[in-house]
GROMACS .gro file of N, CA and C in nm:
model
  459
    1UNK      N    1   3.947   9.760   7.440
    1UNK     CA    2   3.846   9.691   7.517
    1UNK      C    3   3.855   9.737   7.663
    2UNK      N    4   3.753   9.804   7.712
    2UNK     CA    5   3.752   9.852   7.851
    2UNK      C    6   3.721   9.737   7.945
    3UNK      N    7   3.800   9.729   8.050
    3UNK     CA    8   3.783   9.623   8.149
    3UNK      C    9   3.747   9.684   8.283
    4UNK      N   10   3.664   9.614   8.364
    4UNK     CA   11   3.624   9.668   8.494
    4UNK      C   12   3.722   9.634   8.607
    5UNK      N   13   3.847   9.609   8.573
    5UNK     CA   14   3.949   9.573   8.671
    5UNK      C   15   4.085   9.609   8.613
    6UNK      N   16   4.190   9.606   8.702
    6UNK     CA   17   4.328   9.627   8.659
    6UNK      C   18   4.417   9.525   8.726
    7UNK      N   19   4.512   9.471   8.650
    7UNK     CA   20   4.616   9.387   8.706
    7UNK      C   21   4.725   9.484   8.754
    8UNK      N   22   4.763   9.473   8.883
    8UNK     CA   23   4.851   9.572   8.945
    8UNK      C   24   4.998   9.530   8.952
    9UNK      N   25   5.025   9.400   8.955
    9UNK     CA   26   5.164   9.355   8.967
    9UNK      C   27   5.172   9.211   9.009
   10UNK      N   28   5.295   9.165   9.031
   10UNK     CA   29   5.318   9.027   9.074
   10UNK      C   30   5.290   9.017   9.224
   11UNK      N   31   5.203   8.924   9.262
   11UNK     CA   32   5.177   8.899   9.403
   11UNK      C   33   5.264   8.785   9.452
   12UNK      N   34   5.283   8.680   9.368
   12UNK     CA   35   5.361   8.565   9.413
   12UNK      C   36   5.410   8.483   9.296
   13UNK      N   37   5.511   8.401   9.326
   13UNK     CA   38   5.545   8.288   9.241
   13UNK      C   39   5.543   8.166   9.332
   14UNK      N   40   5.502   8.053   9.278
   14UNK     CA   41   5.493   7.931   9.358
   14UNK      C   42   5.578   7.824   9.292
   15UNK      N   43   5.667   7.768   9.370
   15UNK     CA   44   5.762   7.671   9.320
   15UNK      C   45   5.737   7.539   9.391
   16UNK      N   46   5.721   7.432   9.312
   16UNK     CA   47   5.690   7.302   9.369
   16UNK      C   48   5.804   7.204   9.353
   17UNK      N   49   5.814   7.113   9.446
   17UNK     CA   50   5.912   7.006   9.440
   17UNK      C   51   5.869   6.892   9.529
   18UNK      N   52   5.934   6.777   9.517
   18UNK     CA   53   5.897   6.663   9.600
   18UNK      C   54   5.929   6.684   9.748
   19UNK      N   55   6.025   6.775   9.778
   19UNK     CA   56   6.066   6.798   9.916
   19UNK      C   57   6.101   6.946   9.931
   20UNK      N   58   6.020   7.019  10.006
   20UNK     CA   59   6.043   7.163  10.017
   20UNK      C   60   6.171   7.197  10.093
   21UNK      N   61   6.228   7.103  10.166
   21UNK     CA   62   6.355   7.128  10.235
   21UNK      C   63   6.465   7.161  10.133
   22UNK      N   64   6.465   7.094  10.019
   22UNK     CA   65   6.562   7.124   9.914
   22UNK      C   66   6.539   7.263   9.857
   23UNK      N   67   6.413   7.301   9.842
   23UNK     CA   68   6.381   7.436   9.793
   23UNK      C   69   6.427   7.542   9.893
   24UNK      N   70   6.408   7.515  10.022
   24UNK     CA   71   6.447   7.610  10.126
   24UNK      C   72   6.598   7.635  10.127
   25UNK      N   73   6.677   7.531  10.095
   25UNK     CA   74   6.823   7.549  10.093
   25UNK      C   75   6.861   7.663  10.000
   26UNK      N   76   6.799   7.668   9.883
   26UNK     CA   77   6.830   7.776   9.789
   26UNK      C   78   6.761   7.906   9.829
   27UNK      N   79   6.628   7.903   9.838
   27UNK     CA   80   6.550   8.026   9.853
   27UNK      C   81   6.567   8.094   9.988
   28UNK      N   82   6.582   8.016  10.096
   28UNK     CA   83   6.595   8.073  10.230
   28UNK      C   84   6.742   8.083  10.271
   29UNK      N   85   6.813   7.969  10.267
   29UNK     CA   86   6.951   7.966  10.316
   29UNK      C   87   7.048   8.044  10.228
   30UNK      N   88   7.034   8.033  10.095
   30UNK     CA   89   7.128   8.099  10.004
   30UNK      C   90   7.080   8.238   9.962
   31UNK      N   91   6.954   8.247   9.915
   31UNK     CA   92   6.904   8.376   9.865
   31UNK      C   93   6.853   8.468   9.974
   32UNK      N   94   6.829   8.413  10.094
   32UNK     CA   95   6.796   8.497  10.209
   32UNK      C   96   6.651   8.539  10.224
   33UNK      N   97   6.558   8.472  10.158
   33UNK     CA   98   6.418   8.506  10.178
   33UNK      C   99   6.375   8.472  10.319
   34UNK      N  100   6.280   8.547  10.372
   34UNK     CA  101   6.227   8.522  10.505
   34UNK      C  102   6.107   8.429  10.494
   35UNK      N  103   6.099   8.330  10.582
   35UNK     CA  104   5.979   8.248  10.589
   35UNK      C  105   5.880   8.324  10.676
   36UNK      N  106   5.764   8.353  10.620
   36UNK     CA  107   5.663   8.432  10.692
   36UNK      C  108   5.544   8.349  10.736
   37UNK      N  109   5.537   8.223  10.691
   37UNK     CA  110   5.425   8.139  10.732
   37UNK      C  111   5.431   8.003  10.668
   38UNK      N  112   5.334   7.921  10.705
   38UNK     CA  113   5.321   7.787  10.648
   38UNK      C  114   5.174   7.762  10.625
   39UNK      N  115   5.143   7.689  10.518
   39UNK     CA  116   5.004   7.659  10.482
   39UNK      C  117   4.997   7.512  10.444
   40UNK      N  118   4.904   7.440  10.508
   40UNK     CA  119   4.883   7.299  10.478
   40UNK      C  120   4.736   7.282  10.444
   41UNK      N  121   4.708   7.217  10.329
   41UNK     CA  122   4.570   7.196  10.288
   41UNK      C  123   4.555   7.060  10.222
   42UNK      N  124   4.468   6.976  10.280
   42UNK     CA  125   4.436   6.846  10.218
   42UNK      C  126   4.369   6.870  10.083
   43UNK      N  127   4.276   6.965  10.077
   43UNK     CA  128   4.201   6.993   9.955
   43UNK      C  129   4.294   7.031   9.840
   44UNK      N  130   4.395   7.113   9.871
   44UNK     CA  131   4.488   7.159   9.769
   44UNK      C  132   4.609   7.065   9.757
   45UNK      N  133   4.616   6.960   9.842
   45UNK     CA  134   4.727   6.863   9.844
   45UNK      C  135   4.862   6.933   9.855
   46UNK      N  136   4.873   7.023   9.954
   46UNK     CA  137   4.995   7.102   9.962
   46UNK      C  138   5.039   7.126  10.106
   47UNK      N  139   5.171   7.126  10.122
   47UNK     CA  140   5.238   7.175  10.243
   47UNK      C  141   5.335   7.278  10.191
   48UNK      N  142   5.311   7.404  10.221
   48UNK     CA  143   5.395   7.510  10.164
   48UNK      C  144   5.449   7.604  10.269
   49UNK      N  145   5.572   7.646  10.246
   49UNK     CA  146   5.632   7.754  10.323
   49UNK      C  147   5.610   7.882  10.245
   50UNK      N  148   5.558   7.983  10.312
   50UNK     CA  149   5.535   8.111  10.250
   50UNK      C  150   5.654   8.200  10.284
   51UNK      N  151   5.724   8.245  10.180
   51UNK     CA  152   5.843   8.329  10.197
   51UNK      C  153   5.817   8.465  10.135
   52UNK      N  154   5.907   8.560  10.160
   52UNK     CA  155   5.886   8.695  10.108
   52UNK      C  156   6.016   8.759  10.062
   53UNK      N  157   6.001   8.838   9.954
   53UNK     CA  158   6.106   8.928   9.905
   53UNK      C  159   6.045   9.067   9.913
   54UNK      N  160   6.119   9.164   9.965
   54UNK     CA  161   6.068   9.301   9.972
   54UNK      C  162   5.974   9.322  10.089
   55UNK      N  163   5.916   9.443  10.094
   55UNK     CA  164   5.832   9.481  10.207
   55UNK      C  165   5.710   9.558  10.161
   56UNK      N  166   5.611   9.565  10.250
   56UNK     CA  167   5.491   9.644  10.225
   56UNK      C  168   5.421   9.605  10.097
   57UNK      N  169   5.366   9.704  10.026
   57UNK     CA  170   5.292   9.672   9.904
   57UNK      C  171   5.382   9.621   9.791
   58UNK      N  172   5.514   9.635   9.806
   58UNK     CA  173   5.607   9.586   9.704
   58UNK      C  174   5.657   9.445   9.735
   59UNK      N  175   5.609   9.386   9.844
   59UNK     CA  176   5.650   9.251   9.882
   59UNK      C  177   5.597   9.152   9.779
   60UNK      N  178   5.681   9.057   9.740
   60UNK     CA  179   5.641   8.947   9.652
   60UNK      C  180   5.656   8.818   9.732
   61UNK      N  181   5.549   8.739   9.732
   61UNK     CA  182   5.548   8.612   9.802
   61UNK      C  183   5.614   8.505   9.714
   62UNK      N  184   5.694   8.420   9.773
   62UNK     CA  185   5.750   8.304   9.705
   62UNK      C  186   5.709   8.183   9.788
   63UNK      N  187   5.621   8.100   9.730
   63UNK     CA  188   5.571   7.982   9.801
   63UNK      C  189   5.652   7.861   9.759
   64UNK      N  190   5.705   7.790   9.858
   64UNK     CA  191   5.782   7.669   9.836
   64UNK      C  192   5.692   7.551   9.873
   65UNK      N  193   5.653   7.471   9.773
   65UNK     CA  194   5.546   7.375   9.792
   65UNK      C  195   5.591   7.230   9.770
   66UNK      N  196   5.537   7.143   9.854
   66UNK     CA  197   5.551   6.999   9.830
   66UNK      C  198   5.414   6.937   9.849
   67UNK      N  199   5.387   6.825   9.779
   67UNK     CA  200   5.256   6.761   9.794
   67UNK      C  201   5.246   6.688   9.928
   68UNK      N  202   5.126   6.684   9.984
   68UNK     CA  203   5.102   6.598  10.101
   68UNK      C  204   5.108   6.452  10.057
   69UNK      N  205   5.053   6.424   9.939
   69UNK     CA  206   5.056   6.289   9.881
   69UNK      C  207   5.097   6.302   9.734
   70UNK      N  208   5.217   6.258   9.698
   70UNK     CA  209   5.266   6.275   9.561
   70UNK      C  210   5.184   6.202   9.455
   71UNK      N  211   5.095   6.112   9.497
   71UNK     CA  212   5.012   6.039   9.401
   71UNK      C  213   4.876   6.103   9.380
   72UNK      N  214   4.846   6.213   9.452
   72UNK     CA  215   4.716   6.279   9.440
   72UNK      C  216   4.728   6.409   9.362
   73UNK      N  217   4.612   6.460   9.320
   73UNK     CA  218   4.604   6.588   9.251
   73UNK      C  219   4.548   6.691   9.348
   74UNK      N  220   4.578   6.820   9.335
   74UNK     CA  221   4.674   6.872   9.237
   74UNK      C  222   4.816   6.829   9.271
   75UNK      N  223   4.893   6.806   9.167
   75UNK     CA  224   5.032   6.763   9.181
   75UNK      C  225   5.121   6.886   9.185
   76UNK      N  226   5.131   6.948   9.302
   76UNK     CA  227   5.202   7.076   9.315
   76UNK      C  228   5.350   7.067   9.284
   77UNK      N  229   5.402   6.945   9.279
   77UNK     CA  230   5.545   6.923   9.255
   77UNK      C  231   5.574   6.888   9.109
   78UNK      N  232   5.472   6.861   9.030
   78UNK     CA  233   5.492   6.811   8.893
   78UNK      C  234   5.547   6.920   8.800
   79UNK      N  235   5.511   7.044   8.825
   79UNK     CA  236   5.562   7.156   8.747
   79UNK      C  237   5.644   7.242   8.843
   80UNK      N  238   5.777   7.244   8.828
   80UNK     CA  239   5.859   7.317   8.926
   80UNK      C  240   5.817   7.464   8.946
   81UNK      N  241   5.794   7.538   8.836
   81UNK     CA  242   5.737   7.672   8.853
   81UNK      C  243   5.588   7.650   8.846
   82UNK      N  244   5.525   7.631   8.962
   82UNK     CA  245   5.386   7.585   8.967
   82UNK      C  246   5.289   7.690   8.916
   83UNK      N  247   5.297   7.812   8.967
   83UNK     CA  248   5.207   7.917   8.918
   83UNK      C  249   5.261   8.055   8.952
   84UNK      N  250   5.204   8.153   8.885
   84UNK     CA  251   5.235   8.294   8.907
   84UNK      C  252   5.108   8.359   8.958
   85UNK      N  253   5.119   8.440   9.064
   85UNK     CA  254   5.004   8.511   9.119
   85UNK      C  255   5.012   8.659   9.082
   86UNK      N  256   4.898   8.713   9.039
   86UNK     CA  257   4.890   8.854   9.000
   86UNK      C  258   4.790   8.926   9.089
   87UNK      N  259   4.831   9.043   9.139
   87UNK     CA  260   4.738   9.129   9.213
   87UNK      C  261   4.634   9.182   9.115
   88UNK      N  262   4.509   9.185   9.157
   88UNK     CA  263   4.401   9.246   9.079
   88UNK      C  264   4.320   9.335   9.172
   89UNK      N  265   4.276   9.449   9.120
   89UNK     CA  266   4.208   9.545   9.207
   89UNK      C  267   4.063   9.507   9.240
   90UNK      N  268   3.997   9.429   9.154
   90UNK     CA  269   3.859   9.387   9.180
   90UNK      C  270   3.840   9.245   9.127
   91UNK      N  271   3.869   9.148   9.212
   91UNK     CA  272   3.866   9.008   9.170
   91UNK      C  273   3.730   8.963   9.118
   92UNK      N  274   3.619   8.989   9.188
   92UNK     CA  275   3.490   8.943   9.135
   92UNK      C  276   3.459   9.000   8.996
   93UNK      N  277   3.486   9.129   8.976
   93UNK     CA  278   3.460   9.188   8.844
   93UNK      C  279   3.553   9.128   8.739
   94UNK      N  280   3.679   9.102   8.777
   94UNK     CA  281   3.774   9.043   8.683
   94UNK      C  282   3.727   8.904   8.639
   95UNK      N  283   3.686   8.822   8.735
   95UNK     CA  284   3.640   8.686   8.703
   95UNK      C  285   3.515   8.690   8.616
   96UNK      N  286   3.422   8.776   8.651
   96UNK     CA  287   3.298   8.789   8.574
   96UNK      C  288   3.329   8.830   8.430
   97UNK      N  289   3.411   8.933   8.413
   97UNK     CA  290   3.444   8.983   8.279
   97UNK      C  291   3.523   8.879   8.200
   98UNK      N  292   3.624   8.820   8.262
   98UNK     CA  293   3.706   8.722   8.192
   98UNK      C  294   3.624   8.600   8.151
   99UNK      N  295   3.538   8.551   8.240
   99UNK     CA  296   3.452   8.436   8.207
   99UNK      C  297   3.362   8.468   8.088
  100UNK      N  298   3.303   8.587   8.090
  100UNK     CA  299   3.216   8.628   7.981
  100UNK      C  300   3.292   8.646   7.850
  101UNK      N  301   3.425   8.662   7.858
  101UNK     CA  302   3.507   8.681   7.740
  101UNK      C  303   3.594   8.560   7.707
  102UNK      N  304   3.553   8.442   7.755
  102UNK     CA  305   3.614   8.318   7.709
  102UNK      C  306   3.732   8.264   7.788
  103UNK      N  307   3.758   8.320   7.908
  103UNK     CA  308   3.870   8.270   7.990
  103UNK      C  309   3.821   8.152   8.073
  104UNK      N  310   3.900   8.044   8.072
  104UNK     CA  311   3.868   7.925   8.149
  104UNK      C  312   3.931   7.933   8.287
  105UNK      N  313   3.852   7.910   8.389
  105UNK     CA  314   3.901   7.908   8.527
  105UNK      C  315   3.907   7.765   8.578
  106UNK      N  316   4.003   7.738   8.666
  106UNK     CA  317   4.015   7.608   8.731
  106UNK      C  318   3.900   7.592   8.830
  107UNK      N  319   3.862   7.467   8.862
  107UNK     CA  320   3.756   7.444   8.959
  107UNK      C  321   3.790   7.507   9.095
  108UNK      N  322   3.687   7.541   9.170
  108UNK     CA  323   3.707   7.594   9.305
  108UNK      C  324   3.656   7.735   9.324
  109UNK      N  325   3.644   7.811   9.213
  109UNK     CA  326   3.592   7.946   9.224
  109UNK      C  327   3.678   8.038   9.309
  110UNK      N  328   3.621   8.150   9.347
  110UNK     CA  329   3.689   8.245   9.435
  110UNK      C  330   3.684   8.190   9.577
  111UNK      N  331   3.800   8.188   9.641
  111UNK     CA  332   3.809   8.134   9.777
  111UNK      C  333   3.927   8.200   9.849
  112UNK      N  334   3.936   8.177   9.978
  112UNK     CA  335   4.045   8.233  10.059
  112UNK      C  336   4.172   8.156  10.029
  113UNK      N  337   4.281   8.225  10.000
  113UNK     CA  338   4.408   8.162   9.970
  113UNK      C  339   4.496   8.149  10.092
  114UNK      N  340   4.614   8.092  10.072
  114UNK     CA  341   4.707   8.064  10.181
  114UNK      C  342   4.745   8.189  10.260
  115UNK      N  343   4.758   8.303  10.192
  115UNK     CA  344   4.801   8.427  10.259
  115UNK      C  345   4.681   8.507  10.311
  116UNK      N  346   4.559   8.452  10.299
  116UNK     CA  347   4.442   8.519  10.354
  116UNK      C  348   4.366   8.607  10.256
  117UNK      N  349   4.414   8.619  10.133
  117UNK     CA  350   4.346   8.701  10.032
  117UNK      C  351   4.253   8.613   9.950
  118UNK      N  352   4.147   8.672   9.894
  118UNK     CA  353   4.062   8.597   9.802
  118UNK      C  354   4.140   8.570   9.675
  119UNK      N  355   4.124   8.448   9.622
  119UNK     CA  356   4.199   8.405   9.504
  119UNK      C  357   4.112   8.320   9.413
  120UNK      N  358   4.157   8.302   9.291
  120UNK     CA  359   4.106   8.200   9.200
  120UNK      C  360   4.215   8.178   9.095
  121UNK      N  361   4.197   8.075   9.013
  121UNK     CA  362   4.301   8.038   8.918
  121UNK      C  363   4.250   8.034   8.775
  122UNK      N  364   4.326   8.092   8.684
  122UNK     CA  365   4.301   8.074   8.541
  122UNK      C  366   4.361   7.939   8.503
  123UNK      N  367   4.281   7.856   8.440
  123UNK     CA  368   4.324   7.721   8.403
  123UNK      C  369   4.440   7.726   8.304
  124UNK      N  370   4.537   7.634   8.317
  124UNK     CA  371   4.649   7.636   8.222
  124UNK      C  372   4.611   7.596   8.080
  125UNK      N  373   4.495   7.535   8.063
  125UNK     CA  374   4.454   7.491   7.928
  125UNK      C  375   4.316   7.546   7.895
  126UNK      N  376   4.298   7.586   7.771
  126UNK     CA  377   4.167   7.627   7.724
  126UNK      C  378   4.087   7.503   7.687
  127UNK      N  379   3.959   7.522   7.654
  127UNK     CA  380   3.876   7.414   7.601
  127UNK      C  381   3.777   7.475   7.503
  128UNK      N  382   3.685   7.394   7.451
  128UNK     CA  383   3.591   7.445   7.350
  128UNK      C  384   3.501   7.555   7.405
  129UNK      N  385   3.455   7.537   7.528
  129UNK     CA  386   3.364   7.636   7.588
  129UNK      C  387   3.437   7.765   7.625
  130UNK      N  388   3.560   7.752   7.674
  130UNK     CA  389   3.640   7.867   7.715
  130UNK      C  390   3.773   7.862   7.640
  131UNK      N  391   3.782   7.933   7.526
  131UNK     CA  392   3.898   7.921   7.438
  131UNK      C  393   4.025   7.992   7.484
  132UNK      N  394   4.021   8.059   7.600
  132UNK     CA  395   4.140   8.128   7.650
  132UNK      C  396   4.182   8.065   7.782
  133UNK      N  397   4.307   8.014   7.786
  133UNK     CA  398   4.364   7.958   7.908
  133UNK      C  399   4.505   8.011   7.925
  134UNK      N  400   4.577   7.956   8.020
  134UNK     CA  401   4.712   8.003   8.050
  134UNK      C  402   4.820   7.951   7.957
  135UNK      N  403   4.783   7.879   7.853
  135UNK     CA  404   4.880   7.824   7.757
  135UNK      C  405   4.991   7.748   7.830
  136UNK      N  406   4.948   7.661   7.924
  136UNK     CA  407   5.042   7.578   7.998
  136UNK      C  408   5.083   7.633   8.133
  137UNK      N  409   5.047   7.758   8.162
  137UNK     CA  410   5.084   7.821   8.290
  137UNK      C  411   4.958   7.841   8.374
  138UNK      N  412   4.962   7.794   8.499
  138UNK     CA  413   4.856   7.819   8.595
  138UNK      C  414   4.876   7.961   8.648
  139UNK      N  415   4.771   8.043   8.644
  139UNK     CA  416   4.781   8.183   8.685
  139UNK      C  417   4.680   8.208   8.797
  140UNK      N  418   4.732   8.253   8.911
  140UNK     CA  419   4.647   8.284   9.025
  140UNK      C  420   4.615   8.433   9.023
  141UNK      N  421   4.487   8.466   9.035
  141UNK     CA  422   4.445   8.605   9.050
  141UNK      C  423   4.418   8.627   9.198
  142UNK      N  424   4.475   8.734   9.253
  142UNK     CA  425   4.470   8.759   9.397
  142UNK      C  426   4.410   8.898   9.421
  143UNK      N  427   4.306   8.904   9.504
  143UNK     CA  428   4.244   9.033   9.539
  143UNK      C  429   4.345   9.117   9.618
  144UNK      N  430   4.381   9.231   9.561
  144UNK     CA  431   4.476   9.320   9.627
  144UNK      C  432   4.409   9.393   9.743
  145UNK      N  433   4.477   9.404   9.859
  145UNK     CA  434   4.423   9.485   9.967
  145UNK      C  435   4.440   9.634   9.935
  146UNK      N  436   4.374   9.717  10.012
  146UNK     CA  437   4.370   9.861   9.985
  146UNK      C  438   4.509   9.923   9.972
  147UNK      N  439   4.605   9.882  10.060
  147UNK     CA  440   4.738   9.946  10.055
  147UNK      C  441   4.813   9.909   9.927
  148UNK      N  442   4.789   9.790   9.873
  148UNK     CA  443   4.853   9.752   9.747
  148UNK      C  444   4.789   9.826   9.630
  149UNK      N  445   4.656   9.840   9.634
  149UNK     CA  446   4.587   9.916   9.529
  149UNK      C  447   4.637  10.060   9.530
  150UNK      N  448   4.653  10.119   9.649
  150UNK     CA  449   4.699  10.257   9.660
  150UNK      C  450   4.843  10.271   9.608
  151UNK      N  451   4.928  10.175   9.639
  151UNK     CA  452   5.069  10.183   9.601
  151UNK      C  453   5.094  10.150   9.454
  152UNK      N  454   5.021  10.051   9.403
  152UNK     CA  455   5.048  10.004   9.268
  152UNK      C  456   4.944  10.049   9.166
  153UNK      N  457   4.831  10.096   9.213
  153UNK     CA  458   4.722  10.133   9.121
  153UNK      C  459   4.742  10.268   9.061
   0.00000   0.00000   0.00000
């Protein structure tokens, strides 16, 4: 089956917990990841530290997330390994093709993500209309910038 896009590699993993300070103790203090930014969004119910492993196009983002309100959705802390992000060379074409082939996407469509790249999410569960989902895993598709496409494509 020919596809009008390619998945290039891991862009990020996102880890959620009730208190990101506990996550930082391991990921930053012990494992030595660098904190490269912070993202707070009422809409996404998240306060996250953006960390990094590696450099350049081989850099993998590790997001350490806690909810702004633990009683609201999305519950970024409810699943410790919250989601995996994958670089894709042509996000609009990927979404169009996947939707036409039965992949269920989470609400919100393509939008700007925490790191500034266009993103969208494959829903962790399928339904009758869209029989393909993440089988329990939330998957973020991330538009790769030119240097990542050149390095990994």
